[in-house]
Each structure stands twice: as structure tokens, then as C-alpha cells.
Coordinates of N, CA and C in Angstrom, one line a residue:
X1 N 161.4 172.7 187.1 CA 161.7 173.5 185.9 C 160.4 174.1 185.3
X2 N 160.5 175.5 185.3 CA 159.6 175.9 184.4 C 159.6 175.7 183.0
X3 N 158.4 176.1 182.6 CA 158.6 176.2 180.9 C 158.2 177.7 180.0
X4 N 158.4 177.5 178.9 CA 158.7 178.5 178.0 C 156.6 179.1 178.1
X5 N 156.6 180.5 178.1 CA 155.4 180.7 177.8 C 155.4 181.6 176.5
X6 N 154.1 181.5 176.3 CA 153.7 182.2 174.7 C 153.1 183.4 174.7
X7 N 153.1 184.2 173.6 CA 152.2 185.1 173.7 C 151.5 185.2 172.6
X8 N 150.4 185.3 173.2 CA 148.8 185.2 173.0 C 148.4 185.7 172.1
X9 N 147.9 185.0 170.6 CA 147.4 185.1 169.5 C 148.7 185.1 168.6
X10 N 149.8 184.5 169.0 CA 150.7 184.2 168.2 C 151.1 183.2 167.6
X11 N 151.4 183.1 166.3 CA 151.5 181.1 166.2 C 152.2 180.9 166.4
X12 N 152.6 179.6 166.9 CA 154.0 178.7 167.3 C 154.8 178.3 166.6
X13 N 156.3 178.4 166.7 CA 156.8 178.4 165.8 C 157.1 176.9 166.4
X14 N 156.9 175.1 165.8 CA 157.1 173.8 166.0 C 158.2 173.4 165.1
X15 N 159.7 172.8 165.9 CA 160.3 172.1 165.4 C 160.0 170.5 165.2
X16 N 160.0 169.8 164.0 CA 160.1 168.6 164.0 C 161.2 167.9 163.8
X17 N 161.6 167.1 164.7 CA 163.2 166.3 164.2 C 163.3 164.8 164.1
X18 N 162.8 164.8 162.8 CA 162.1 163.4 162.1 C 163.1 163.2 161.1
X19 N 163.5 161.8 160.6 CA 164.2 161.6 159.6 C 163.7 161.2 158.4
X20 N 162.6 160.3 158.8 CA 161.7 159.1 157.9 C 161.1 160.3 157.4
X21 N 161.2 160.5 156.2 CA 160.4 161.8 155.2 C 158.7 161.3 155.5
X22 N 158.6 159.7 155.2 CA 157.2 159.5 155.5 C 156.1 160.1 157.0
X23 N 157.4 160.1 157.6 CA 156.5 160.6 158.7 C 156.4 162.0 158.8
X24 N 157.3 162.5 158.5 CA 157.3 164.3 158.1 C 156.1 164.4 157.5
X25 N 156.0 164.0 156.5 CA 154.8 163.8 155.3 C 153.2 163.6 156.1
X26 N 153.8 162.7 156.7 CA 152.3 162.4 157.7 C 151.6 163.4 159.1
X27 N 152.9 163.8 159.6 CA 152.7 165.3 160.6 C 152.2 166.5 159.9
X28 N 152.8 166.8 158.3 CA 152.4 167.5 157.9 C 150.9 168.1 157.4
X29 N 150.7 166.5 156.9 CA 149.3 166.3 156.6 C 148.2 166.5 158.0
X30 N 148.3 166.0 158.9 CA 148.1 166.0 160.2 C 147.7 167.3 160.8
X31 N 149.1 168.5 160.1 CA 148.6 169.8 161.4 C 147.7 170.3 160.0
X32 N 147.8 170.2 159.1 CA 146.6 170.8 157.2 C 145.3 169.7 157.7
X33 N 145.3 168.7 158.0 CA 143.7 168.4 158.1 C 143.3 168.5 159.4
X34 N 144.1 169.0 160.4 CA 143.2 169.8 161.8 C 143.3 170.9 161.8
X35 N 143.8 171.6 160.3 CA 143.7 173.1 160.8 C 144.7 173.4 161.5
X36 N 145.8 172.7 161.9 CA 146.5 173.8 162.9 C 148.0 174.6 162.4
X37 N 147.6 176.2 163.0 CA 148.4 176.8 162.0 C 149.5 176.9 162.3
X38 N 150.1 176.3 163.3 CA 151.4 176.6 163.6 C 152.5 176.6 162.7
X39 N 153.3 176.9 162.5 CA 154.0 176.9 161.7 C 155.3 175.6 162.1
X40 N 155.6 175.2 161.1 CA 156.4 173.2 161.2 C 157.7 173.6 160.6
X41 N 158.6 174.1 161.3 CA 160.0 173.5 160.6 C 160.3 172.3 160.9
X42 N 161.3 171.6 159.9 CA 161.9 170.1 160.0 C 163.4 170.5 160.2
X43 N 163.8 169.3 161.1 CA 165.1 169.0 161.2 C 165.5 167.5 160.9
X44 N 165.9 166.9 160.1 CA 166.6 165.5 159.6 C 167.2 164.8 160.5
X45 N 168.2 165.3 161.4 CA 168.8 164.5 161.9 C 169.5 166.0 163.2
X46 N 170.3 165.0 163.9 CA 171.2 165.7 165.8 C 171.5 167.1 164.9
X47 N 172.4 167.1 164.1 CA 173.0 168.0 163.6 C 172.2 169.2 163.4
X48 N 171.5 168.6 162.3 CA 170.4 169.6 162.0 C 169.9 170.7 163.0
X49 N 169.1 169.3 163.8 CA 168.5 170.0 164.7 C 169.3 171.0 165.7
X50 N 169.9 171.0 166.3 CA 171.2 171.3 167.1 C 171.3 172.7 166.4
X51 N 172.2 172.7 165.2 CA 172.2 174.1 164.6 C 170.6 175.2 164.7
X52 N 169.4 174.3 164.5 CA 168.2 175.0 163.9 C 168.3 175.7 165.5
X53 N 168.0 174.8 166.5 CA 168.1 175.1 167.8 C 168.8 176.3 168.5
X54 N 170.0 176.6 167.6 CA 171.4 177.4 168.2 C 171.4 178.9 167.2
X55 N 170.5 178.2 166.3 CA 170.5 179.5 165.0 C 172.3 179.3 164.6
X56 N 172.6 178.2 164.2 CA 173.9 178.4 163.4 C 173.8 177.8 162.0
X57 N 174.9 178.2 161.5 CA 174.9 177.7 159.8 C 173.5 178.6 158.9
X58 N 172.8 177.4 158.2 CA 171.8 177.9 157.3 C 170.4 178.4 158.6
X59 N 170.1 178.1 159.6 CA 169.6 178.2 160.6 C 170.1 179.8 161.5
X60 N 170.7 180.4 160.9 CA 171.5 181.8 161.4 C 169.9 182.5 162.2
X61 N 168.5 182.7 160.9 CA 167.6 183.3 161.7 C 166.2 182.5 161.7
X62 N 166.7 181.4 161.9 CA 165.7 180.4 162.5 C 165.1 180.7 163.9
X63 N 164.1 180.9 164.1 CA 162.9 181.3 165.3 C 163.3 180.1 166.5
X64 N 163.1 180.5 167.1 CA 163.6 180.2 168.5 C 162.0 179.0 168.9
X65 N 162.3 177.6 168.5 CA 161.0 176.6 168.7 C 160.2 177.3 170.1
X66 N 158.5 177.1 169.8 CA 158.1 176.8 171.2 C 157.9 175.4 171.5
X67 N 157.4 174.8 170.7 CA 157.7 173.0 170.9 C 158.3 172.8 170.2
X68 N 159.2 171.3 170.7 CA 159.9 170.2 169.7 C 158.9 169.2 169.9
X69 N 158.7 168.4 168.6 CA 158.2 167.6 168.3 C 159.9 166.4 168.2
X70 N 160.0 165.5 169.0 CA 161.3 164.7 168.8 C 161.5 163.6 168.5
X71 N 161.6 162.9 167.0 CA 162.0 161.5 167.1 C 162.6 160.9 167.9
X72 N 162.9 159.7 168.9 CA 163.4 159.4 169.7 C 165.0 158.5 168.8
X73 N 165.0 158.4 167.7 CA 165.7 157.5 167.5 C 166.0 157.9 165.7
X74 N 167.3 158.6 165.6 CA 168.1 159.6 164.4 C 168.9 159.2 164.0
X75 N 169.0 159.2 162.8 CA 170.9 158.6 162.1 C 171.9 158.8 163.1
X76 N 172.6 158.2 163.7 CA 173.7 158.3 164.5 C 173.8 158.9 166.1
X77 N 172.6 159.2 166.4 CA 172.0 159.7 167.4 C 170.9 159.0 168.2
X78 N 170.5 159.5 169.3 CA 169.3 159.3 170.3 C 168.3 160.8 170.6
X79 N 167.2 160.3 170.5 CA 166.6 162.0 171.5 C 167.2 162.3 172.3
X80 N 167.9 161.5 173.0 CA 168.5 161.8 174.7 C 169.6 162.6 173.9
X81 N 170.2 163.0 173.0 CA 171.4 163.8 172.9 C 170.9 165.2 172.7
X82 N 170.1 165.4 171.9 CA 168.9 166.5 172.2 C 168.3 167.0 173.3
X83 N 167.6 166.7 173.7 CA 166.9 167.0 175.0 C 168.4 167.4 176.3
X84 N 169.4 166.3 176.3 CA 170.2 166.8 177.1 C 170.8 168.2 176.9
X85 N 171.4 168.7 175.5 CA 171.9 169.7 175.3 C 170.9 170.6 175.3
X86 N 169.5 170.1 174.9 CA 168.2 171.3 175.3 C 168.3 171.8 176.8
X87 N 167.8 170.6 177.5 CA 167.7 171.0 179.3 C 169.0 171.8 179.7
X88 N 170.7 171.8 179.4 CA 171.6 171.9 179.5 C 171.5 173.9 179.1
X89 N 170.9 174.2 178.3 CA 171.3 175.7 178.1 C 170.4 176.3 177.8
X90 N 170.5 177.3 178.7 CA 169.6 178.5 179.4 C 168.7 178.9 178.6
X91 N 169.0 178.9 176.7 CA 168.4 179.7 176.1 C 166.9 178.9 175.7
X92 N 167.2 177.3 176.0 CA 166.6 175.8 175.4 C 165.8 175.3 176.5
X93 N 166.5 175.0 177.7 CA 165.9 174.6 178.6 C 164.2 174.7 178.9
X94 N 163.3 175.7 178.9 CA 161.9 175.8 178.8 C 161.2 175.5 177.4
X95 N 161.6 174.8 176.8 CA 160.9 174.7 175.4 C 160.1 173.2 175.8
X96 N 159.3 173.0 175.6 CA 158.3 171.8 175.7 C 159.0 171.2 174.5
X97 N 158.8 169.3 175.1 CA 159.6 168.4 174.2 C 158.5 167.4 174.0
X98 N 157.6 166.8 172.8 CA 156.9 165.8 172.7 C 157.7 164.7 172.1
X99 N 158.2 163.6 172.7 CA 158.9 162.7 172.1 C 157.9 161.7 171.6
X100 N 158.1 161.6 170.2 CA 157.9 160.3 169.3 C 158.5 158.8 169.4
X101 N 158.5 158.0 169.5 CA 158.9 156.8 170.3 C 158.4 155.8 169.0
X102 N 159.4 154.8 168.7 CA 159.1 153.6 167.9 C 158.1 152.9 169.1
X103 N 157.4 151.8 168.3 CA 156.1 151.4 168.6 C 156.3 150.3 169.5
X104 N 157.6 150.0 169.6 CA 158.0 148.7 170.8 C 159.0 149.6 171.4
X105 N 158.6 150.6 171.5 CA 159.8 151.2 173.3 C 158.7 151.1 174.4
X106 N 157.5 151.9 173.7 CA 156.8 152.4 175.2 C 157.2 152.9 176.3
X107 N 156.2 152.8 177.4 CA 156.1 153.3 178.4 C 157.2 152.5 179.7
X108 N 157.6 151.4 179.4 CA 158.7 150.7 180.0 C 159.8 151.3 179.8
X109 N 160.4 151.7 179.1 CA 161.8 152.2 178.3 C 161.6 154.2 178.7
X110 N 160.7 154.8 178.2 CA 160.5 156.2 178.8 C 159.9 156.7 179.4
X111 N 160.9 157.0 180.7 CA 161.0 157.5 181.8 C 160.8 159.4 181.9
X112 N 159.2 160.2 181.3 CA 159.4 160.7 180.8 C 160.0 162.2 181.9
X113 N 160.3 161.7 183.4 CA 161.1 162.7 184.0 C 162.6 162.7 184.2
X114 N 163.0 160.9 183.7 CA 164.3 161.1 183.8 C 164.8 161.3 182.6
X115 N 164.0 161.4 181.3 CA 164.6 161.7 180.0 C 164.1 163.3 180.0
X116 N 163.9 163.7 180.7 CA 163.2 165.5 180.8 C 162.4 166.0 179.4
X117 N 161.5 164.8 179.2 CA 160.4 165.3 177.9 C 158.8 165.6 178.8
X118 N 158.5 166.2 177.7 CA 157.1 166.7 178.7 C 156.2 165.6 178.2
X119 N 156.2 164.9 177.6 CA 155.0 163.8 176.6 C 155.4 162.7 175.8
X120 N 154.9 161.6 175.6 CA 155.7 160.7 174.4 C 154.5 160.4 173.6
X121 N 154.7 160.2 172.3 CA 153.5 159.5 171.3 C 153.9 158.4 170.7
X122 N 153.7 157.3 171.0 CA 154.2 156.5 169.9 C 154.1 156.0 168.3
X123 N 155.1 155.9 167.9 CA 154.8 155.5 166.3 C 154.6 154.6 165.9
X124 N 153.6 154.5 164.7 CA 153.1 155.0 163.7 C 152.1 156.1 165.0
X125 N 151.7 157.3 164.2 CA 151.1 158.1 165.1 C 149.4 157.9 164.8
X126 N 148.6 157.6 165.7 CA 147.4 157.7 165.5 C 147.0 159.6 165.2
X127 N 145.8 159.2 164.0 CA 145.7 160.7 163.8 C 145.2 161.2 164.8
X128 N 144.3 160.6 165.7 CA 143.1 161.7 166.5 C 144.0 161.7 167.8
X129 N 145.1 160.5 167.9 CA 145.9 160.8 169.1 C 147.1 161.6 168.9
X130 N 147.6 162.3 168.1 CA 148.1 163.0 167.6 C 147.6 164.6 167.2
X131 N 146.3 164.6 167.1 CA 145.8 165.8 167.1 C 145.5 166.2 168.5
X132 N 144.9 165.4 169.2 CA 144.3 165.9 170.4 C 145.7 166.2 171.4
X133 N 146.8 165.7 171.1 CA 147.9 166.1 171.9 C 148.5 167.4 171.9
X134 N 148.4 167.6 170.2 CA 149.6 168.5 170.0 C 147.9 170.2 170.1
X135 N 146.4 169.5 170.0 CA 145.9 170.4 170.9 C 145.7 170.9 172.3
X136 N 146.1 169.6 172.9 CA 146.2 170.1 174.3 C 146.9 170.9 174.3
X137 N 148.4 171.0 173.4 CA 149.4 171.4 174.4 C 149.5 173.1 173.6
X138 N 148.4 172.9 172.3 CA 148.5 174.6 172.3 C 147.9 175.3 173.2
X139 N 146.9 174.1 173.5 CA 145.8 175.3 174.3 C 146.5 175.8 176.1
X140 N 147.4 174.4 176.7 CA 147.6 174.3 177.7 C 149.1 175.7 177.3
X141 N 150.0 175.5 176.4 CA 150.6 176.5 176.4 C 150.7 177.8 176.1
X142 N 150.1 177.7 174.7 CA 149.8 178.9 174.3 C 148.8 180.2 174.9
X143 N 147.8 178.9 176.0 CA 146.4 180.3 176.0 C 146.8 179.9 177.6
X144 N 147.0 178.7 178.4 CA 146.3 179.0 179.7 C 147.9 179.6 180.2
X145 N 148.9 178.9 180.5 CA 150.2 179.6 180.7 C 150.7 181.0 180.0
X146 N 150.8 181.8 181.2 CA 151.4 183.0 180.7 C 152.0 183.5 181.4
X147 N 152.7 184.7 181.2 CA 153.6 184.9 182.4 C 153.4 186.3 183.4
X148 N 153.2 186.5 184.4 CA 152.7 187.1 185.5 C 152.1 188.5 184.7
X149 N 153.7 189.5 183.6 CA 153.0 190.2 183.1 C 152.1 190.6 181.6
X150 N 151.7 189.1 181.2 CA 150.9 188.4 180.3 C 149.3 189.1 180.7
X151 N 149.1 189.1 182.4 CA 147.8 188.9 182.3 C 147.0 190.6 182.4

């Protein structure tokens, strides 16, 4: 599977689909004290996100994510219901997925090719492991991946 590419000198538009306000609160703070400009919409819970993802409801001209940032674990939901319906349609499928993981799942529990995420971080999020992630993956997506007539 390929993935989604970007074009160059444009900011990303990052979904987060967090419920715990505190940790919203804490990603937010996170991309403001590394500087990073992406731009952070939130999604609360499947629903949310789902619509933001589809552009339906209040989400009508919601920006089409280049990353999801994904709680693994949502009021009445799993990440796996996400990412499935992501991988599942054409228009979702290339979007890079960093999953967030409670702090006793680990690396035992995700399988991150048979859950089709590109990354996991676990929670509570370390800051500098948290920053250096979410800059790898600007730099890895936004600047080095492009697409044939990118260059």
C-alpha cells in the first residue's frame, strides 16, 4: 500500500481522535512548544471522527487529514474500527495513521501490519518522543515523499 503524498511547503492538515481532553490539551501544547505548524483538528470519539474523515454533518468542509494521530481506545469503540473503515475506502486508505496506545498494551498486543497503522506511541506521551515522531514523519512525508510529478 502506498501512502498519501504532500505538497511541498504546505501545512498538514493533522486529525486527532482523542477523547481524554487532558491529552488533547497535552498534544496541543506539544505541537506550540516545538513549533509545529500543522494545523490539529480534534475528533472525540468513532463518530466524530468518521464524519470529520467523510466530510459529513458539521464536518461538510473539513480538509481531507494528511495524518491521523489515533487513540487506540474511544467511548464505545476501538482504533481498529477506524483504521479498518480508513484502509477500506479509496478516498482514506493512504493517509498515515500514528496510533496512541494505553501504556500496558505495547508492542505485544500491536501488530502494527496487521492493524495497518504506520507507528504506535504509547501513553502518557513522552514529550521529546512525541516530538521527534510526529517530526520524522513531517519531514519523511511532507518533504522526502512526493509524487513522480512533485519533482
Amino acid at each position: 500500500m502506498t501512502r498519501k503524498s504532500f505538497v511541498p511547503g504546505r501545512e498538514a492538515e493533522i486529525l486527532l481522535v482523542e477523547d481524554n481532553p487532558g491529552d488533547v490539551r497535552l498534544v496541543r501544547e506539544l505541537f506550540t512548544d516545538a513549533a509545529i505548524t500543522n494545523t490539529l483538528h480534534v475528533a472525540t470519539d468513532e463518530q466524530e471522527a468518521l464524519d470529520f474523515l467523510n466530510q459529513r454533518g458539521e464536518f461538510t468542509n473539513a480538509p481531507q487529514p494528511d495524518l491521523v494521530l489515533l487513540d487506540w481506545y474511544l467511548p464505545q469503540a476501538t482504533g481498529d474500527d477506524i483504521l479498518h473503515a480508513m484502509r477500506n475506502d479509496h478516498e482514506l486508505e493512504e493517509v498515515p495513521v500514528i496510533v496512541l496506545t494505553g501504556s500496558d498494551m505495547g508492542e505485544d498486543i500491536l501488530d502494527l501490519s496487521e492493524i495497518q497503522a504506520d507507528a504506535y506511541l504509547t501513553k502518557p506521551i513522552a514529550p521529546d518522543e512525541f516530538i521527534s515522531l510526529i517530526r520524522s514523519f513531517e519531514f519523511f512525508w511532507l518533504t522526502v515523499l512526493r509524487q513522480p510529478s512533485d519533482s
